[in-house]
mmCIF file of C-alpha atoms and ligand atoms in Angstrom:
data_model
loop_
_atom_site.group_PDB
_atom_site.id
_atom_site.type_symbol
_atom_site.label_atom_id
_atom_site.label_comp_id
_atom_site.label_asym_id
_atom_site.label_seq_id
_atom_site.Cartn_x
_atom_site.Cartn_y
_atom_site.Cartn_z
ATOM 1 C CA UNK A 1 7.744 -10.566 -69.037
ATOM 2 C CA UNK A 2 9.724 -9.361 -65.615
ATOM 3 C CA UNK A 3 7.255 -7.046 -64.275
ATOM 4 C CA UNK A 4 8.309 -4.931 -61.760
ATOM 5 C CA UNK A 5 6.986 -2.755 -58.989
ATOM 6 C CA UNK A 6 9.362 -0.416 -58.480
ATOM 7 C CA UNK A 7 9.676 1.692 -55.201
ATOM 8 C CA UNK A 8 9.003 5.412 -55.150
ATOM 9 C CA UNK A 9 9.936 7.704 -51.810
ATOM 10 C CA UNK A 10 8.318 11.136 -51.263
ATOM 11 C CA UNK A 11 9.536 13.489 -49.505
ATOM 12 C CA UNK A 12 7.752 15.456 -46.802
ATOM 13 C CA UNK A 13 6.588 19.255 -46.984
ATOM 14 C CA UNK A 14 8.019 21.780 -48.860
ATOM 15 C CA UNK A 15 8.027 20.418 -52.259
ATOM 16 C CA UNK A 16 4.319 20.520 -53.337
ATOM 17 C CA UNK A 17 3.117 23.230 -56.066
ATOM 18 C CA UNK A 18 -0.383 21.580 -57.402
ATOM 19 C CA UNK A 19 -3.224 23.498 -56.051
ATOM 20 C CA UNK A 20 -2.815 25.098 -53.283
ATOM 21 C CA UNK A 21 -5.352 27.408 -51.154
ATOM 22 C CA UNK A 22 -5.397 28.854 -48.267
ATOM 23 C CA UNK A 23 -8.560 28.883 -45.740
ATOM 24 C CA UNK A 24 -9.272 31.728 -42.913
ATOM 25 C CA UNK A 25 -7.248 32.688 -40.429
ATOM 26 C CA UNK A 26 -9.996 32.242 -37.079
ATOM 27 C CA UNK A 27 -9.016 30.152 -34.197
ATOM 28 C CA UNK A 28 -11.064 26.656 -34.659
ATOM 29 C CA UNK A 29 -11.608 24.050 -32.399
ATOM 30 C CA UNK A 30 -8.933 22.294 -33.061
ATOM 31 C CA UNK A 31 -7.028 26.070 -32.182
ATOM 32 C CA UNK A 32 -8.715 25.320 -28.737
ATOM 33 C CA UNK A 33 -8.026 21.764 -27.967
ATOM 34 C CA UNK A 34 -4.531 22.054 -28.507
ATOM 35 C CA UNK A 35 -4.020 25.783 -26.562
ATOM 36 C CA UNK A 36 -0.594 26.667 -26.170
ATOM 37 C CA UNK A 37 0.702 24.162 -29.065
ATOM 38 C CA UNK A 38 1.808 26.032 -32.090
ATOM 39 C CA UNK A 39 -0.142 24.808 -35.480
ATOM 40 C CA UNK A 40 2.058 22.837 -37.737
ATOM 41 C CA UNK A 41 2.192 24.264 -41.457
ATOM 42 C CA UNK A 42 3.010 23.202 -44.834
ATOM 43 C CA UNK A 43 4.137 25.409 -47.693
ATOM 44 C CA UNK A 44 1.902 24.946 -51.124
ATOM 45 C CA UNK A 45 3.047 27.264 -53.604
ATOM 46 C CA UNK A 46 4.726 29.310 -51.693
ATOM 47 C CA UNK A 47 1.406 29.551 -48.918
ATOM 48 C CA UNK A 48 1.704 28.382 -45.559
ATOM 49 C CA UNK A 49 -1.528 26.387 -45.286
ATOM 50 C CA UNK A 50 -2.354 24.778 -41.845
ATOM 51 C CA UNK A 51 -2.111 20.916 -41.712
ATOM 52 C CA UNK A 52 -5.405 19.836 -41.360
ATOM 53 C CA UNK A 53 -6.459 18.213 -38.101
ATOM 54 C CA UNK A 54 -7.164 14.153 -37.940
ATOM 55 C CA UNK A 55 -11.252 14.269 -38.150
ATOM 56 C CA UNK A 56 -10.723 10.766 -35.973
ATOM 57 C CA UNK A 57 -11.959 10.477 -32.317
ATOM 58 C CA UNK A 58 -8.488 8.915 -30.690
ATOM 59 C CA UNK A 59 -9.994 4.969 -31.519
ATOM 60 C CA UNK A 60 -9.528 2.473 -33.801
ATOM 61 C CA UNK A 61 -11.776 1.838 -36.627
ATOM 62 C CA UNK A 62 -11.076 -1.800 -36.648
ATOM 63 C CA UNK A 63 -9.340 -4.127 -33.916
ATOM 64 C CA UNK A 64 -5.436 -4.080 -34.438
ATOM 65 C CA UNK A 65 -3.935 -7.341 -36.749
ATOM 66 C CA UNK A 66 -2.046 -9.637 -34.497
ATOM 67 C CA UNK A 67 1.751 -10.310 -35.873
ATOM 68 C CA UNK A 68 1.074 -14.048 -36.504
ATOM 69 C CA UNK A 69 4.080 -14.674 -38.733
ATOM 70 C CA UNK A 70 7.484 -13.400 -39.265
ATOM 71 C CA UNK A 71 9.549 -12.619 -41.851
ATOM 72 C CA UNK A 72 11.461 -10.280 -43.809
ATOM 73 C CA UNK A 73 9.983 -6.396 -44.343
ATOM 74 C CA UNK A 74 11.318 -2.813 -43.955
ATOM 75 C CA UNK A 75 9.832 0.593 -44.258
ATOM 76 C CA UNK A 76 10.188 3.681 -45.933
ATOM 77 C CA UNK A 77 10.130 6.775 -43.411
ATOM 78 C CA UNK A 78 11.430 5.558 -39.598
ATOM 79 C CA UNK A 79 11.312 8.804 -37.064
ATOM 80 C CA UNK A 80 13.143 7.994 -34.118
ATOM 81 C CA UNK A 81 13.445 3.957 -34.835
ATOM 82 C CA UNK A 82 9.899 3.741 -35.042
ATOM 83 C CA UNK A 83 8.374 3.184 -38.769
ATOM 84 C CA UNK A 84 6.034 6.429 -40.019
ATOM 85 C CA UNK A 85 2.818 5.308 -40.282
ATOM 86 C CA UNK A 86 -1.121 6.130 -41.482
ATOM 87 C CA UNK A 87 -3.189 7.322 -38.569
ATOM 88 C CA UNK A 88 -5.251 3.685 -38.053
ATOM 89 C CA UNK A 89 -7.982 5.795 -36.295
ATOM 90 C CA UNK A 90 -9.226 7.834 -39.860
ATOM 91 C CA UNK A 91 -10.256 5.837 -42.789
ATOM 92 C CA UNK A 92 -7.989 5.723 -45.548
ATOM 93 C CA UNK A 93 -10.150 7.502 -47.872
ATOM 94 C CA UNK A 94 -8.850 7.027 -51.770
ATOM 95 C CA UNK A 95 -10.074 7.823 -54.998
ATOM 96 C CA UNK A 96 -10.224 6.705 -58.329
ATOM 97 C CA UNK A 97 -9.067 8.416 -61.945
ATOM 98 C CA UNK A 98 -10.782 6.276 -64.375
ATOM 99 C CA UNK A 99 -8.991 8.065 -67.455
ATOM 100 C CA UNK A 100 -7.798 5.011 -69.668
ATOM 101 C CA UNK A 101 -7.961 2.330 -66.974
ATOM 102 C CA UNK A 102 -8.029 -1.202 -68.940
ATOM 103 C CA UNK A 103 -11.228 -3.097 -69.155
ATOM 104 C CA UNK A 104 -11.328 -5.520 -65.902
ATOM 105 C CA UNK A 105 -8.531 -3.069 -63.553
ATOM 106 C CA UNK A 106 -11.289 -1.958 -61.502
ATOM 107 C CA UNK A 107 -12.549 -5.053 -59.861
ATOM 108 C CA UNK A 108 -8.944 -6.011 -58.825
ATOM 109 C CA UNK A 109 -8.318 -2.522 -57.142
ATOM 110 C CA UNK A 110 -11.502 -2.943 -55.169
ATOM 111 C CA UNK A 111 -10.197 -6.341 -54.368
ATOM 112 C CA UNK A 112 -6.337 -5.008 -53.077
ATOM 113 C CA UNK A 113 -7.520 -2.218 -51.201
ATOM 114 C CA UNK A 114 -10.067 -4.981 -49.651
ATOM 115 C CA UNK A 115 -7.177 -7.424 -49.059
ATOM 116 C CA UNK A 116 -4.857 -4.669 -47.596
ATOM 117 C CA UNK A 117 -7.302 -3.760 -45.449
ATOM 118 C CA UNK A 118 -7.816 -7.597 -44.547
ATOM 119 C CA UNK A 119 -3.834 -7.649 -43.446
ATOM 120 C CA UNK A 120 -2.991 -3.850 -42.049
ATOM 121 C CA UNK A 121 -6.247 -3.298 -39.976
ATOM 122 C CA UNK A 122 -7.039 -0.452 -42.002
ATOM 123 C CA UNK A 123 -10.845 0.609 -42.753
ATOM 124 C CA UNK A 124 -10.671 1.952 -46.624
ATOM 125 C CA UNK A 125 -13.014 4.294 -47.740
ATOM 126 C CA UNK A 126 -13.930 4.884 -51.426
ATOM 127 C CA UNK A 127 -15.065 8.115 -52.541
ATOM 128 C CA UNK A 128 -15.460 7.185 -56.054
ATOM 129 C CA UNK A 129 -13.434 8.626 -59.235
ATOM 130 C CA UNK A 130 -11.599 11.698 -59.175
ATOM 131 C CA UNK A 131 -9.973 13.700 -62.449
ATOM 132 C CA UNK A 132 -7.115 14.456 -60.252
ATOM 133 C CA UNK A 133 -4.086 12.688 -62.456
ATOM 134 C CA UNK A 134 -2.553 10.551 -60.077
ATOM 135 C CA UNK A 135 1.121 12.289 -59.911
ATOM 136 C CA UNK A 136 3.760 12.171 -56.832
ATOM 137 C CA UNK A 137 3.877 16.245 -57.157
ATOM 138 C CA UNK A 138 0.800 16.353 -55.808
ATOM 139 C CA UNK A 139 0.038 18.555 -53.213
ATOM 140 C CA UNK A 140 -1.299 17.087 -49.750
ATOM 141 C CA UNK A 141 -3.896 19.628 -49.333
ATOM 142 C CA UNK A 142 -6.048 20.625 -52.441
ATOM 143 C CA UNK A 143 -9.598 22.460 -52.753
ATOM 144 C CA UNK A 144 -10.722 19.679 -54.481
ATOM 145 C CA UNK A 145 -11.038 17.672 -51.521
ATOM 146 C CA UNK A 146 -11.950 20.265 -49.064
ATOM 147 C CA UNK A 147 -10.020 21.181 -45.612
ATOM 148 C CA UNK A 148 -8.685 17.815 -45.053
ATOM 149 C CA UNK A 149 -5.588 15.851 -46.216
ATOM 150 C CA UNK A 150 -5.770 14.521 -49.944
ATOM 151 C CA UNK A 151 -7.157 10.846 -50.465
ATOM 152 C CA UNK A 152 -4.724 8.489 -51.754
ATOM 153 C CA UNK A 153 -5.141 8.459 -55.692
ATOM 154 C CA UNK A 154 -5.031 5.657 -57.838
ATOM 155 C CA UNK A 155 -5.266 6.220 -61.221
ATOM 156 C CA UNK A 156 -3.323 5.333 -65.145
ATOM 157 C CA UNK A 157 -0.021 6.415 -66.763
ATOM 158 C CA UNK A 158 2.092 4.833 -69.066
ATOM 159 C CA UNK A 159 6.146 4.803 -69.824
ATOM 160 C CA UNK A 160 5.974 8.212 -71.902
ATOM 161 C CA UNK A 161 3.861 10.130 -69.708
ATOM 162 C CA UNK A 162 5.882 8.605 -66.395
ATOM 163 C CA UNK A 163 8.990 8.300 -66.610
ATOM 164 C CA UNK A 164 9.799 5.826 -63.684
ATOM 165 C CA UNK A 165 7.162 3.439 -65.609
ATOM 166 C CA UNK A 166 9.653 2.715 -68.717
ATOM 167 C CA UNK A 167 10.027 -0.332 -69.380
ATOM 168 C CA UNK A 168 9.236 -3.375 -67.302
ATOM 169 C CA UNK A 169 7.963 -1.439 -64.253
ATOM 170 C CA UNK A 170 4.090 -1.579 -63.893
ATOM 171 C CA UNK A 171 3.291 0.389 -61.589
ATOM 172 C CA UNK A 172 4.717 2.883 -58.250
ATOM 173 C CA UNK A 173 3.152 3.304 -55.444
ATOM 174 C CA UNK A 174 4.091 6.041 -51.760
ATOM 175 C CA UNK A 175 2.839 8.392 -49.682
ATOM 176 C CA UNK A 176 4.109 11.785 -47.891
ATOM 177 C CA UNK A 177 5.470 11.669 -44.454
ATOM 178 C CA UNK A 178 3.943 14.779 -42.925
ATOM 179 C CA UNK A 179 3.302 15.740 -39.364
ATOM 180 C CA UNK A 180 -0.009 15.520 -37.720
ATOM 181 C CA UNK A 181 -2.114 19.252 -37.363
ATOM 182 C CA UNK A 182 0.248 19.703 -34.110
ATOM 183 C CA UNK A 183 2.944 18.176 -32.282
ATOM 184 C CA UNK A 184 5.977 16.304 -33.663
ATOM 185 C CA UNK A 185 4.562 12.832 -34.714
ATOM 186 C CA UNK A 186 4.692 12.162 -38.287
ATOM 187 C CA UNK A 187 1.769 10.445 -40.140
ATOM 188 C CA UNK A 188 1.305 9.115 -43.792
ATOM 189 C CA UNK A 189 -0.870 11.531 -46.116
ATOM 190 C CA UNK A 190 -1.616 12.140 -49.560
ATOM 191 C CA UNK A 191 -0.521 8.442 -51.026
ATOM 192 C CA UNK A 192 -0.444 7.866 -54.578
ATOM 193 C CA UNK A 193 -0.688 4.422 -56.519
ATOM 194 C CA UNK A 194 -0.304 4.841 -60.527
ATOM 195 C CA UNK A 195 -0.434 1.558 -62.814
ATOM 196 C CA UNK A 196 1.165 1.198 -66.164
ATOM 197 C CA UNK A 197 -2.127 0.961 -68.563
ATOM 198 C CA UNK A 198 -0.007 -0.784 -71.108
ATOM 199 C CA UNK A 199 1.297 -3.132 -68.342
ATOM 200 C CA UNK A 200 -2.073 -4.260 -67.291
ATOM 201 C CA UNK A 201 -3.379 -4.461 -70.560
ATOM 202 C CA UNK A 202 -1.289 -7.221 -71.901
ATOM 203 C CA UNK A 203 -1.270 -8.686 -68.084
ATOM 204 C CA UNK A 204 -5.224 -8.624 -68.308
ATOM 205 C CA UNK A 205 -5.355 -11.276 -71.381
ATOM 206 C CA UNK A 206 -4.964 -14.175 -69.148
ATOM 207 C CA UNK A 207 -6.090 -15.468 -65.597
ATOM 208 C CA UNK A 208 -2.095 -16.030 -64.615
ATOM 209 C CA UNK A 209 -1.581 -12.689 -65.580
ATOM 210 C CA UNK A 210 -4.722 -11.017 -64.296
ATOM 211 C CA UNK A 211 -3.668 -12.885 -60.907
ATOM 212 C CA UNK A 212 -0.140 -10.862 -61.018
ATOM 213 C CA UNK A 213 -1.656 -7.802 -62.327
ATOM 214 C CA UNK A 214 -3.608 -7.800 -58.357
ATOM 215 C CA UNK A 215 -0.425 -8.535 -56.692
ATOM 216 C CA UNK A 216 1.301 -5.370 -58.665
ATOM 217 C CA UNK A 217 -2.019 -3.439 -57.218
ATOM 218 C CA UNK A 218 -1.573 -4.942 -53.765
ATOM 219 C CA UNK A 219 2.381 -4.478 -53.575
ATOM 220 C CA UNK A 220 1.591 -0.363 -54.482
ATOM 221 C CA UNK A 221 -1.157 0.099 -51.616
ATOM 222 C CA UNK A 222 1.830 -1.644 -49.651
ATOM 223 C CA UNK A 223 4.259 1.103 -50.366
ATOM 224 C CA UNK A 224 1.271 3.959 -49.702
ATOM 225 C CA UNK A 225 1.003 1.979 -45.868
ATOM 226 C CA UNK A 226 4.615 2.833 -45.672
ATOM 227 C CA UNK A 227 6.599 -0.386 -46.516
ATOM 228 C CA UNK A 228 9.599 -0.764 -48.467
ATOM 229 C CA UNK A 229 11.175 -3.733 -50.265
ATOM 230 C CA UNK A 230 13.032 -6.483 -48.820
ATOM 231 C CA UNK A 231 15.665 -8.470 -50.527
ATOM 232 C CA UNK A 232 13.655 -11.979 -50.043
ATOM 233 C CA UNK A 233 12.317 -13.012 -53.568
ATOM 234 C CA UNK A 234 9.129 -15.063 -51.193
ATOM 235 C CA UNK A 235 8.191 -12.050 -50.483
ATOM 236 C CA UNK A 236 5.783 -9.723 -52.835
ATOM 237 C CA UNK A 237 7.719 -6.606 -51.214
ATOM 238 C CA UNK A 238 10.406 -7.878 -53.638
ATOM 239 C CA UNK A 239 11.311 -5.311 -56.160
ATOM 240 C CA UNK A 240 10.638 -7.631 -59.104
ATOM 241 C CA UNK A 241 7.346 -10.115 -59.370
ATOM 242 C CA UNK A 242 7.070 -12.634 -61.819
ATOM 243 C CA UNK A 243 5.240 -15.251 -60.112
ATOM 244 C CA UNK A 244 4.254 -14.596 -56.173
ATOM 245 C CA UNK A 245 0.505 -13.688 -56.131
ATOM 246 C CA UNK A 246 -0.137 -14.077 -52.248
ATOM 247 C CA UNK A 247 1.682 -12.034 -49.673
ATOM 248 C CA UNK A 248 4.491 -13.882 -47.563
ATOM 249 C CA UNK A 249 5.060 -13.999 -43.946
ATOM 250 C CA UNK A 250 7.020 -10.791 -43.814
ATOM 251 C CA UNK A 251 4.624 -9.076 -45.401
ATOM 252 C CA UNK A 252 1.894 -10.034 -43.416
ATOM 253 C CA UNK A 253 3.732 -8.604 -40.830
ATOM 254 C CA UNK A 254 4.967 -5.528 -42.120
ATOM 255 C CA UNK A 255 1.206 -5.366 -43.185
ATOM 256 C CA UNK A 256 0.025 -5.637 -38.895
ATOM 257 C CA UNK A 257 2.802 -3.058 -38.251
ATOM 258 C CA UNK A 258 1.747 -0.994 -40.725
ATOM 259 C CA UNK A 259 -1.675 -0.758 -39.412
ATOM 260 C CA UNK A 260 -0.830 -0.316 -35.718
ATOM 261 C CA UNK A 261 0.620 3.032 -35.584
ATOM 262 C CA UNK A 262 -0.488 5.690 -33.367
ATOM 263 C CA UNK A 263 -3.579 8.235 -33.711
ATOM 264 C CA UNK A 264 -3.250 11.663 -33.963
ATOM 265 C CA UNK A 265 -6.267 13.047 -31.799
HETATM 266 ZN ZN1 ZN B 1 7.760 -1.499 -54.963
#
């Protein structure tokens, strides 16, 4: 079976129509700290709603990954050469839509966001399960989650219900480029990871394929940390997997990148 992991690029704000709200209209803290800076926006069913401020206090939650190898890896948003990043000072909080998952998934998604978090210098924080269907339409701001930016959302689909899974392809994986609650910088919101059940199913019967099935995990939280795929088949960026289970030296170093972008506050 060629199993692959196929990229998927969101776009930024304007494009969203799940749940939106809108909150009041008072001048905040944030307001405050930032006087004289206009608030950035994003339209959610046709409603400006405010981009929520970072709730991070300007440091790291965990020391920066050194780039100790080199090797082929690209991303997917770059703003003024410089690749679009999560903000490494805010957890990356995700959640979890259990509907249909395949007996034994769960372990290996605790274990990928784990092992990303190992390589990027990321702190990942789960919330537990959501019954938000995990869906790149999503909008980066819902009630659901209160005045914050969505988690990233991992959850089931299958070939039928998505179209991008047909076939071969288990599972997609991105996040919205989006600009922080003021000022120009773009950050990485809202990601979204969904796995073909079917997929993981079959690749669940055996401990090869149960090995592959947490690379295809792994290789989607990579595209929610904002890489791309590379053309070098060593690599698990590679658009198709069959058989690389560990992540190669330009991975590992798209994964540091990755987690040494910039804070918002
Ligand atoms: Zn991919």
């Amino acid at each position: 079976m060629t199993l692959t992991a196929r990229l998927a690029i969101l776009c930024g704000a304007g494009a969203l129509t799940v749940g939106a709200f809108a909150w009041g209209a008072g001048v905040g803290w944030d307001e405050l700290t930032h006087l004289g800076q206009a608030r950035n926006v994003v339209e959610i069913e046709g409603v400006e709603v405010k981009i929520p401020a970072s709730d991070g206090d300007g440091t790291r939650l965990a020391p920066r990954v050194p780039e100790s190898t080199s090797g082929e890896h690209s991303f997917l948003f770059e703003e003024d050469g410089e690749p679009v990043r999560l903000d490494p000072c805010k957890a990356v909080s995700w959640v979890l839509n259990p509907e249909e998952m395949p007996d034994g998934a769960e372990p290996l998604i605790h274990a990928a966001t784990d092992d990303v978090a190992l390589y990027s210098g990321l702190v990942f924080d789960y919330e537990g399960t959501t019954d938000e269907p995990a869906r790149f339409d999503r909008a980066v701001v819902q009630e659901r989650y209160g005045d914050r930016l969505a988690p990233v959302v991992i959850g089931w689909s299958d070939g039928d219900e998505t179209a991008d899974l047909a076939g071969s392809t288990a599972g997609l994986g991105g996040s919205t480029s989006i600009t922080g609650a003021f000022g120009d910088q773009r950050y990485l919101a809202a990601g979204v990871v969904v796995l073909d059940r079917e997929d993981f199913s079959d690749l669940l019967e055996t401990s090869a394929g149960t090995a592959l099935a947490g690379a295809v995990i792994r290789h989607e939280l990579a595209h929610v940390l904002g890489l791309g795929h590379v053309e070098d088949a060593t690599e698990l960026m590679h658009d198709e997997n069959t058989a690389i289970t560990q992540w190669g030296p330009g991975d590992r170093q798209g994964l540091a990148i990755a987690g040494a972008g910039p804070c918002e506050s």
